[in-house]
PDB file of C-alpha atoms in Angstrom:
ATOM      1  CA  UNK A  54      30.487  54.406 113.253  1.00 45.00           C
ATOM      2  CA  UNK A  55      31.480  53.443 116.798  1.00 46.00           C
ATOM      3  CA  UNK A  56      33.131  55.582 119.452  1.00 45.00           C
ATOM      4  CA  UNK A  57      36.526  53.997 118.848  1.00 46.00           C
ATOM      5  CA  UNK A  58      36.606  55.357 115.302  1.00 51.00           C
ATOM      6  CA  UNK A  59      35.233  58.719 116.413  1.00 56.00           C
ATOM      7  CA  UNK A  60      38.208  59.115 118.759  1.00 70.00           C
ATOM      8  CA  UNK A  61      40.807  57.757 116.348  1.00 84.00           C
ATOM      9  CA  UNK A  62      43.785  60.047 115.741  1.00 94.00           C
ATOM     10  CA  UNK A  63      44.644  61.024 112.185  1.00 98.00           C
ATOM     11  CA  UNK A  64      47.986  62.158 110.809  1.00 98.00           C
ATOM     12  CA  UNK A  65      47.497  65.035 108.369  1.00 98.00           C
ATOM     13  CA  UNK A  66      50.438  64.980 105.959  1.00 98.00           C
ATOM     14  CA  UNK A  67      51.198  68.150 104.011  1.00 97.00           C
ATOM     15  CA  UNK A  68      54.004  67.988 101.442  1.00 95.00           C
ATOM     16  CA  UNK A  69      55.414  71.449 100.742  1.00 96.00           C
ATOM     17  CA  UNK A  70      57.381  72.812  97.808  1.00 94.00           C
ATOM     18  CA  UNK A  71      57.428  76.627  97.654  1.00 95.00           C
ATOM     19  CA  UNK A  72      53.939  78.268  97.466  1.00 95.00           C
ATOM     20  CA  UNK A  73      54.325  79.785 100.937  1.00 97.00           C
ATOM     21  CA  UNK A  74      51.270  82.031 100.686  1.00 97.00           C
ATOM     22  CA  UNK A  75      49.051  79.026  99.950  1.00 97.00           C
ATOM     23  CA  UNK A  76      50.568  77.110 102.861  1.00 98.00           C
ATOM     24  CA  UNK A  77      49.804  79.938 105.294  1.00 98.00           C
ATOM     25  CA  UNK A  78      46.163  80.034 104.178  1.00 98.00           C
ATOM     26  CA  UNK A  79      45.911  76.240 104.441  1.00 98.00           C
ATOM     27  CA  UNK A  80      47.360  76.210 107.959  1.00 98.00           C
ATOM     28  CA  UNK A  81      45.065  79.015 109.086  1.00 98.00           C
ATOM     29  CA  UNK A  82      42.034  77.013 107.968  1.00 98.00           C
ATOM     30  CA  UNK A  83      43.456  73.843 109.498  1.00 98.00           C
ATOM     31  CA  UNK A  84      43.935  75.495 112.897  1.00 98.00           C
ATOM     32  CA  UNK A  85      40.428  76.942 112.717  1.00 98.00           C
ATOM     33  CA  UNK A  86      38.579  73.779 111.774  1.00 98.00           C
ATOM     34  CA  UNK A  87      40.611  70.820 113.105  1.00 98.00           C
ATOM     35  CA  UNK A  88      40.766  69.189 116.528  1.00 97.00           C
ATOM     36  CA  UNK A  89      44.509  69.488 117.086  1.00 97.00           C
ATOM     37  CA  UNK A  90      44.384  67.919 120.528  1.00 96.00           C
ATOM     38  CA  UNK A  91      43.346  64.662 118.890  1.00 97.00           C
ATOM     39  CA  UNK A  92      45.019  64.861 115.484  1.00 97.00           C
ATOM     40  CA  UNK A  93      48.472  65.948 114.408  1.00 96.00           C
ATOM     41  CA  UNK A  94      50.057  67.574 111.374  1.00 98.00           C
ATOM     42  CA  UNK A  95      53.224  66.466 109.592  1.00 98.00           C
ATOM     43  CA  UNK A  96      54.725  68.932 107.118  1.00 98.00           C
ATOM     44  CA  UNK A  97      57.411  67.690 104.741  1.00 97.00           C
ATOM     45  CA  UNK A  98      59.407  70.549 103.192  1.00 97.00           C
ATOM     46  CA  UNK A  99      60.902  69.025 100.057  1.00 96.00           C
ATOM     47  CA  UNK A 100      63.964  71.291  99.926  1.00 96.00           C
ATOM     48  CA  UNK A 101      61.934  74.289  98.719  1.00 97.00           C
ATOM     49  CA  UNK A 102      64.153  76.757  96.808  1.00 97.00           C
ATOM     50  CA  UNK A 103      62.321  79.637  98.484  1.00 97.00           C
ATOM     51  CA  UNK A 104      64.260  80.149 101.748  1.00 97.00           C
ATOM     52  CA  UNK A 105      61.228  81.816 103.331  1.00 98.00           C
ATOM     53  CA  UNK A 106      59.477  78.435 103.485  1.00 98.00           C
ATOM     54  CA  UNK A 107      62.057  77.015 105.909  1.00 98.00           C
ATOM     55  CA  UNK A 108      62.165  80.261 107.890  1.00 98.00           C
ATOM     56  CA  UNK A 109      58.382  80.218 108.283  1.00 98.00           C
ATOM     57  CA  UNK A 110      58.200  76.546 109.237  1.00 98.00           C
ATOM     58  CA  UNK A 111      61.048  76.825 111.729  1.00 98.00           C
ATOM     59  CA  UNK A 112      59.119  79.633 113.386  1.00 98.00           C
ATOM     60  CA  UNK A 113      56.140  77.388 114.112  1.00 97.00           C
ATOM     61  CA  UNK A 114      56.063  75.805 117.552  1.00 95.00           C
ATOM     62  CA  UNK A 115      52.992  73.677 118.194  1.00 97.00           C
ATOM     63  CA  UNK A 116      52.730  70.373 120.086  1.00 97.00           C
ATOM     64  CA  UNK A 117      50.560  68.961 117.308  1.00 97.00           C
ATOM     65  CA  UNK A 118      53.013  69.816 114.510  1.00 98.00           C
ATOM     66  CA  UNK A 119      56.038  67.955 113.211  1.00 97.00           C
ATOM     67  CA  UNK A 120      58.162  69.547 110.481  1.00 97.00           C
ATOM     68  CA  UNK A 121      60.648  67.585 108.376  1.00 97.00           C
ATOM     69  CA  UNK A 122      63.107  69.406 106.106  1.00 97.00           C
ATOM     70  CA  UNK A 123      64.552  67.344 103.267  1.00 96.00           C
ATOM     71  CA  UNK A 124      68.180  68.160 102.456  1.00 96.00           C
ATOM     72  CA  UNK A 125      67.530  67.183  98.834  1.00 94.00           C
ATOM     73  CA  UNK A 126      64.404  67.204  96.693  1.00 92.00           C
ATOM     74  CA  UNK A 127      62.895  63.732  97.068  1.00 92.00           C
ATOM     75  CA  UNK A 128      59.666  64.184  95.125  1.00 88.00           C
ATOM     76  CA  UNK A 129      56.009  64.126  96.089  1.00 88.00           C
ATOM     77  CA  UNK A 130      55.557  60.369  96.428  1.00 91.00           C
ATOM     78  CA  UNK A 131      58.616  59.908  98.644  1.00 93.00           C
ATOM     79  CA  UNK A 132      57.397  62.766 100.844  1.00 93.00           C
ATOM     80  CA  UNK A 133      54.039  61.073 101.295  1.00 94.00           C
ATOM     81  CA  UNK A 134      55.748  57.809 102.258  1.00 94.00           C
ATOM     82  CA  UNK A 135      57.944  59.687 104.721  1.00 95.00           C
ATOM     83  CA  UNK A 136      54.868  61.265 106.264  1.00 95.00           C
ATOM     84  CA  UNK A 137      53.015  57.952 106.487  1.00 95.00           C
ATOM     85  CA  UNK A 138      56.023  56.371 108.207  1.00 94.00           C
ATOM     86  CA  UNK A 139      55.884  58.859 111.098  1.00 93.00           C
ATOM     87  CA  UNK A 140      53.351  56.629 112.867  1.00 89.00           C
ATOM     88  CA  UNK A 141      52.511  52.950 112.674  1.00 89.00           C
ATOM     89  CA  UNK A 142      48.865  53.079 113.692  1.00 93.00           C
ATOM     90  CA  UNK A 143      47.166  56.319 112.649  1.00 96.00           C
ATOM     91  CA  UNK A 144      45.014  56.752 109.584  1.00 98.00           C
ATOM     92  CA  UNK A 145      46.292  59.530 107.344  1.00 98.00           C
ATOM     93  CA  UNK A 146      45.034  62.431 105.280  1.00 98.00           C
ATOM     94  CA  UNK A 147      47.255  63.450 102.389  1.00 97.00           C
ATOM     95  CA  UNK A 148      46.604  67.161 102.028  1.00 97.00           C
ATOM     96  CA  UNK A 149      47.854  69.611  99.416  1.00 96.00           C
ATOM     97  CA  UNK A 150      49.165  72.896 100.746  1.00 96.00           C
ATOM     98  CA  UNK A 151      46.931  74.798  98.301  1.00 96.00           C
ATOM     99  CA  UNK A 152      43.703  73.712 100.000  1.00 98.00           C
ATOM    100  CA  UNK A 153      41.362  75.546 102.348  1.00 98.00           C
ATOM    101  CA  UNK A 154      39.563  73.441 104.950  1.00 98.00           C
ATOM    102  CA  UNK A 155      36.036  73.938 106.216  1.00 98.00           C
ATOM    103  CA  UNK A 156      33.955  73.300 109.318  1.00 98.00           C
ATOM    104  CA  UNK A 157      33.908  69.745 110.713  1.00 97.00           C
ATOM    105  CA  UNK A 158      35.794  68.455 107.675  1.00 98.00           C
ATOM    106  CA  UNK A 159      37.776  65.672 109.335  1.00 98.00           C
ATOM    107  CA  UNK A 160      35.054  64.077 111.509  1.00 97.00           C
ATOM    108  CA  UNK A 161      32.798  63.917 108.457  1.00 97.00           C
ATOM    109  CA  UNK A 162      35.513  62.231 106.393  1.00 98.00           C
ATOM    110  CA  UNK A 163      36.274  59.729 109.186  1.00 97.00           C
ATOM    111  CA  UNK A 164      32.557  58.987 109.567  1.00 97.00           C
ATOM    112  CA  UNK A 165      32.393  58.286 105.849  1.00 97.00           C
ATOM    113  CA  UNK A 166      35.483  56.069 105.926  1.00 98.00           C
ATOM    114  CA  UNK A 167      34.156  53.874 108.707  1.00 97.00           C
ATOM    115  CA  UNK A 168      30.639  53.602 107.342  1.00 97.00           C
ATOM    116  CA  UNK A 169      31.839  50.419 105.597  1.00 98.00           C
ATOM    117  CA  UNK A 170      34.741  48.036 106.106  1.00 98.00           C
ATOM    118  CA  UNK A 171      35.174  47.938 102.314  1.00 98.00           C
ATOM    119  CA  UNK A 172      36.169  51.599 102.116  1.00 98.00           C
ATOM    120  CA  UNK A 173      39.911  52.131 101.772  1.00 98.00           C
ATOM    121  CA  UNK A 174      40.116  55.802 100.834  1.00 98.00           C
ATOM    122  CA  UNK A 175      37.862  58.855 101.016  1.00 98.00           C
ATOM    123  CA  UNK A 176      37.937  62.062  98.965  1.00 98.00           C
ATOM    124  CA  UNK A 177      35.782  65.118  99.744  1.00 98.00           C
ATOM    125  CA  UNK A 178      34.154  67.214  97.043  1.00 98.00           C
ATOM    126  CA  UNK A 179      35.828  70.396  95.879  1.00 97.00           C
ATOM    127  CA  UNK A 180      35.736  73.152  93.325  1.00 96.00           C
ATOM    128  CA  UNK A 181      38.787  71.624  91.630  1.00 94.00           C
ATOM    129  CA  UNK A 182      39.169  67.855  92.012  1.00 94.00           C
ATOM    130  CA  UNK A 183      38.299  66.221  88.648  1.00 92.00           C
ATOM    131  CA  UNK A 184      35.986  63.311  89.643  1.00 91.00           C
ATOM    132  CA  UNK A 185      34.990  65.121  92.838  1.00 95.00           C
ATOM    133  CA  UNK A 186      34.460  68.589  91.363  1.00 95.00           C
ATOM    134  CA  UNK A 187      31.197  70.428  91.969  1.00 94.00           C
ATOM    135  CA  UNK A 188      29.004  71.779  90.583  1.00 93.00           C
ATOM    136  CA  UNK A 189      30.562  70.927  87.207  1.00 94.00           C
ATOM    137  CA  UNK A 190      32.055  67.435  87.045  1.00 91.00           C
ATOM    138  CA  UNK A 191      35.744  67.202  85.993  1.00 91.00           C
ATOM    139  CA  UNK A 192      36.137  70.966  85.751  1.00 92.00           C
ATOM    140  CA  UNK A 193      37.842  73.670  87.765  1.00 93.00           C
ATOM    141  CA  UNK A 194      34.884  75.553  89.198  1.00 94.00           C
ATOM    142  CA  UNK A 195      35.036  79.203  90.188  1.00 93.00           C
ATOM    143  CA  UNK A 196      33.051  80.195  93.254  1.00 94.00           C
ATOM    144  CA  UNK A 197      30.156  82.538  92.458  1.00 92.00           C
ATOM    145  CA  UNK A 198      30.765  86.194  93.191  1.00 92.00           C
ATOM    146  CA  UNK A 199      30.300  87.068  96.876  1.00 92.00           C
ATOM    147  CA  UNK A 200      30.189  83.400  97.926  1.00 96.00           C
ATOM    148  CA  UNK A 201      32.724  82.413 100.557  1.00 97.00           C
ATOM    149  CA  UNK A 202      34.384  79.007 100.819  1.00 98.00           C
ATOM    150  CA  UNK A 203      32.562  78.406 104.107  1.00 98.00           C
ATOM    151  CA  UNK A 204      29.228  79.205 102.471  1.00 97.00           C
ATOM    152  CA  UNK A 205      29.938  76.772  99.643  1.00 97.00           C
ATOM    153  CA  UNK A 206      30.710  74.107 102.240  1.00 98.00           C
ATOM    154  CA  UNK A 207      27.440  74.812 104.056  1.00 98.00           C
ATOM    155  CA  UNK A 208      25.483  74.404 100.811  1.00 97.00           C
ATOM    156  CA  UNK A 209      27.218  71.122  99.969  1.00 97.00           C
ATOM    157  CA  UNK A 210      26.504  69.694 103.412  1.00 97.00           C
ATOM    158  CA  UNK A 211      22.877  70.827 103.385  1.00 97.00           C
ATOM    159  CA  UNK A 212      22.229  69.411  99.901  1.00 96.00           C
ATOM    160  CA  UNK A 213      24.105  66.154 100.392  1.00 96.00           C
ATOM    161  CA  UNK A 214      22.270  62.839 100.256  1.00 94.00           C
ATOM    162  CA  UNK A 215      25.108  61.300 102.342  1.00 94.00           C
ATOM    163  CA  UNK A 216      25.365  58.462  99.873  1.00 96.00           C
ATOM    164  CA  UNK A 217      29.183  58.336  99.730  1.00 98.00           C
ATOM    165  CA  UNK A 218      29.241  57.336  96.053  1.00 97.00           C
ATOM    166  CA  UNK A 219      31.978  55.007  94.890  1.00 98.00           C
ATOM    167  CA  UNK A 220      34.675  56.490  92.629  1.00 97.00           C
ATOM    168  CA  UNK A 221      37.413  54.775  90.649  1.00 95.00           C
ATOM    169  CA  UNK A 222      40.368  56.427  92.425  1.00 95.00           C
ATOM    170  CA  UNK A 223      40.919  58.931  95.203  1.00 96.00           C
ATOM    171  CA  UNK A 224      41.956  62.494  94.435  1.00 95.00           C
ATOM    172  CA  UNK A 225      45.326  63.426  95.907  1.00 92.00           C
ATOM    173  CA  UNK A 226      44.464  67.003  96.909  1.00 94.00           C
ATOM    174  CA  UNK A 227      42.791  65.639 100.073  1.00 97.00           C
ATOM    175  CA  UNK A 228      42.936  61.873 100.370  1.00 97.00           C
ATOM    176  CA  UNK A 229      42.025  59.972 103.534  1.00 98.00           C
ATOM    177  CA  UNK A 230      43.630  56.525 103.762  1.00 98.00           C
ATOM    178  CA  UNK A 231      42.946  53.876 106.370  1.00 98.00           C
ATOM    179  CA  UNK A 232      46.109  52.627 108.047  1.00 97.00           C
ATOM    180  CA  UNK A 233      45.051  49.025 107.417  1.00 98.00           C
ATOM    181  CA  UNK A 234      45.326  49.667 103.666  1.00 98.00           C
ATOM    182  CA  UNK A 235      48.858  51.036 104.015  1.00 97.00           C
ATOM    183  CA  UNK A 236      49.851  48.031 106.118  1.00 97.00           C
ATOM    184  CA  UNK A 237      48.442  45.670 103.497  1.00 97.00           C
ATOM    185  CA  UNK A 238      49.707  47.169 100.222  1.00 97.00           C
ATOM    186  CA  UNK A 239      52.507  49.494 101.308  1.00 96.00           C
ATOM    187  CA  UNK A 240      52.930  53.149 100.421  1.00 95.00           C
ATOM    188  CA  UNK A 241      53.169  55.062  97.173  1.00 94.00           C
ATOM    189  CA  UNK A 242      55.470  53.852  94.387  1.00 92.00           C
ATOM    190  CA  UNK A 243      58.012  56.631  94.803  1.00 90.00           C
ATOM    191  CA  UNK A 244      60.498  55.039  92.419  1.00 89.00           C
ATOM    192  CA  UNK A 245      58.108  55.251  89.481  1.00 88.00           C
ATOM    193  CA  UNK A 246      56.058  58.332  90.384  1.00 82.00           C
ATOM    194  CA  UNK A 247      58.738  60.470  91.974  1.00 75.00           C
ATOM    195  CA  UNK A 248      57.299  63.929  91.364  1.00 72.00           C
ATOM    196  CA  UNK A 249      53.678  62.938  91.382  1.00 72.00           C
ATOM    197  CA  UNK A 250      50.869  62.571  88.838  1.00 79.00           C
ATOM    198  CA  UNK A 251      49.496  59.044  88.859  1.00 86.00           C
ATOM    199  CA  UNK A 252      50.828  57.892  92.235  1.00 90.00           C
ATOM    200  CA  UNK A 253      47.394  57.961  93.872  1.00 92.00           C
ATOM    201  CA  UNK A 254      45.911  56.077  90.891  1.00 92.00           C
ATOM    202  CA  UNK A 255      48.558  53.382  91.263  1.00 93.00           C
ATOM    203  CA  UNK A 256      47.939  53.165  95.025  1.00 95.00           C
ATOM    204  CA  UNK A 257      44.163  52.997  94.601  1.00 96.00           C
ATOM    205  CA  UNK A 258      44.359  50.342  91.900  1.00 96.00           C
ATOM    206  CA  UNK A 259      46.503  48.180  94.159  1.00 96.00           C
ATOM    207  CA  UNK A 260      44.040  48.684  97.006  1.00 97.00           C
ATOM    208  CA  UNK A 261      41.137  47.775  94.747  1.00 97.00           C
ATOM    209  CA  UNK A 262      42.866  44.556  93.774  1.00 96.00           C
ATOM    210  CA  UNK A 263      42.870  43.677  97.486  1.00 97.00           C
ATOM    211  CA  UNK A 264      39.124  44.258  97.803  1.00 97.00           C
ATOM    212  CA  UNK A 265      38.905  47.908  98.902  1.00 98.00           C
ATOM    213  CA  UNK A 266      36.748  50.587  97.333  1.00 98.00           C
ATOM    214  CA  UNK A 267      37.191  54.358  97.087  1.00 98.00           C
ATOM    215  CA  UNK A 268      34.377  56.765  97.856  1.00 98.00           C
ATOM    216  CA  UNK A 269      33.487  60.430  97.706  1.00 98.00           C
ATOM    217  CA  UNK A 270      32.524  62.131 100.957  1.00 98.00           C
ATOM    218  CA  UNK A 271      29.636  64.005  99.409  1.00 97.00           C
ATOM    219  CA  UNK A 272      28.816  66.116 102.470  1.00 98.00           C
ATOM    220  CA  UNK A 273      32.278  67.667 102.810  1.00 98.00           C
ATOM    221  CA  UNK A 274      33.647  70.493 100.675  1.00 98.00           C
ATOM    222  CA  UNK A 275      37.284  71.575 100.628  1.00 98.00           C
ATOM    223  CA  UNK A 276      38.551  74.350  98.403  1.00 98.00           C
ATOM    224  CA  UNK A 277      41.507  73.569  96.125  1.00 97.00           C
ATOM    225  CA  UNK A 278      43.177  76.457  94.382  1.00 92.00           C
ATOM    226  CA  UNK A 279      45.189  74.346  91.948  1.00 76.00           C
ATOM    227  CA  UNK A 280      48.737  73.333  91.100  1.00 58.00           C
ATOM    228  CA  UNK A 281      51.433  75.951  91.616  1.00 50.00           C
ATOM    229  CA  UNK A 282      54.519  73.783  92.122  1.00 46.00           C
ATOM    230  CA  UNK A 283      54.957  72.671  88.512  1.00 51.00           C
ATOM    231  CA  UNK A 284      54.854  74.584  85.244  1.00 51.00           C
ATOM    232  CA  UNK A 285      52.302  73.335  82.740  1.00 64.00           C
ATOM    233  CA  UNK A 286      54.781  71.712  80.325  1.00 77.00           C
ATOM    234  CA  UNK A 287      56.253  69.637  83.119  1.00 73.00           C
ATOM    235  CA  UNK A 288      52.795  68.625  84.267  1.00 76.00           C
ATOM    236  CA  UNK A 289      51.727  67.551  80.787  1.00 82.00           C
ATOM    237  CA  UNK A 290      54.870  65.480  80.369  1.00 81.00           C
ATOM    238  CA  UNK A 291      54.470  63.702  83.709  1.00 77.00           C
ATOM    239  CA  UNK A 292      50.800  62.969  83.040  1.00 84.00           C
ATOM    240  CA  UNK A 293      51.530  61.444  79.624  1.00 88.00           C
ATOM    241  CA  UNK A 294      54.408  59.285  80.852  1.00 87.00           C
ATOM    242  CA  UNK A 295      52.695  58.095  84.001  1.00 86.00           C
ATOM    243  CA  UNK A 296      49.402  57.412  82.249  1.00 88.00           C
ATOM    244  CA  UNK A 297      51.199  54.961  79.977  1.00 91.00           C
ATOM    245  CA  UNK A 298      52.619  53.179  83.012  1.00 88.00           C
ATOM    246  CA  UNK A 299      49.187  52.920  84.638  1.00 89.00           C
ATOM    247  CA  UNK A 300      47.582  51.480  81.487  1.00 89.00           C
ATOM    248  CA  UNK A 301      50.333  48.909  81.255  1.00 92.00           C
ATOM    249  CA  UNK A 302      50.056  47.869  84.904  1.00 92.00           C
ATOM    250  CA  UNK A 303      46.272  47.964  85.220  1.00 91.00           C
ATOM    251  CA  UNK A 304      44.724  47.489  81.766  1.00 88.00           C
ATOM    252  CA  UNK A 305      41.360  46.273  83.081  1.00 87.00           C
ATOM    253  CA  UNK A 306      40.998  48.925  85.776  1.00 84.00           C
ATOM    254  CA  UNK A 307      42.155  51.754  83.561  1.00 80.00           C
TER     255      UNK A 307
END
């Protein structure tokens, strides 16, 4: 990776809907482990019913932070598109508010992304990220007793082969996307996948059709506590409906 990519600014887009406690933890880890002189953060508050979310966000005053409050609930995919539209040139990281970041996370992801011109998206490993879950694949893993998130990240980095294995789609909890991909295929399909579940699959399938691949950054660990915005019945319904759409659109890839 050349120096130009090392110095490239990234927009970190965090869609928010309630879950204020998770957001505070996420932002604490972001401030601790991110170069905020180089990169910036865009938080999209999707008309959270909890008034404390807006109060908290309005109380933040950082040069690296932009906060957008939606007057109506637009849905996850529209929020991502709004975040991606805030700049025309920067690569982006789509980051869930229920994540905890770890040391050197972003430079490692950028290094992975620019290790090959074919790579369109990058996903780190996590305790809870289906295809990128460790140590148990496609499971929600609980950290061993007395093991911190930082310690888990140290172990992952030390044990990594730095192979950046190819995966079928990126995982939306922490998804790095090159700006060139967005310029080529557009943003998320917010009309179809308004509230989420399947939007990153649709995006990745479109990118793959244009020759890009998706990889796992196997030396970077980010903790993901899980979904708190939706109740389980809603989630199951969205998954079923959107999975049908994906199979219809991309029968070979699915």
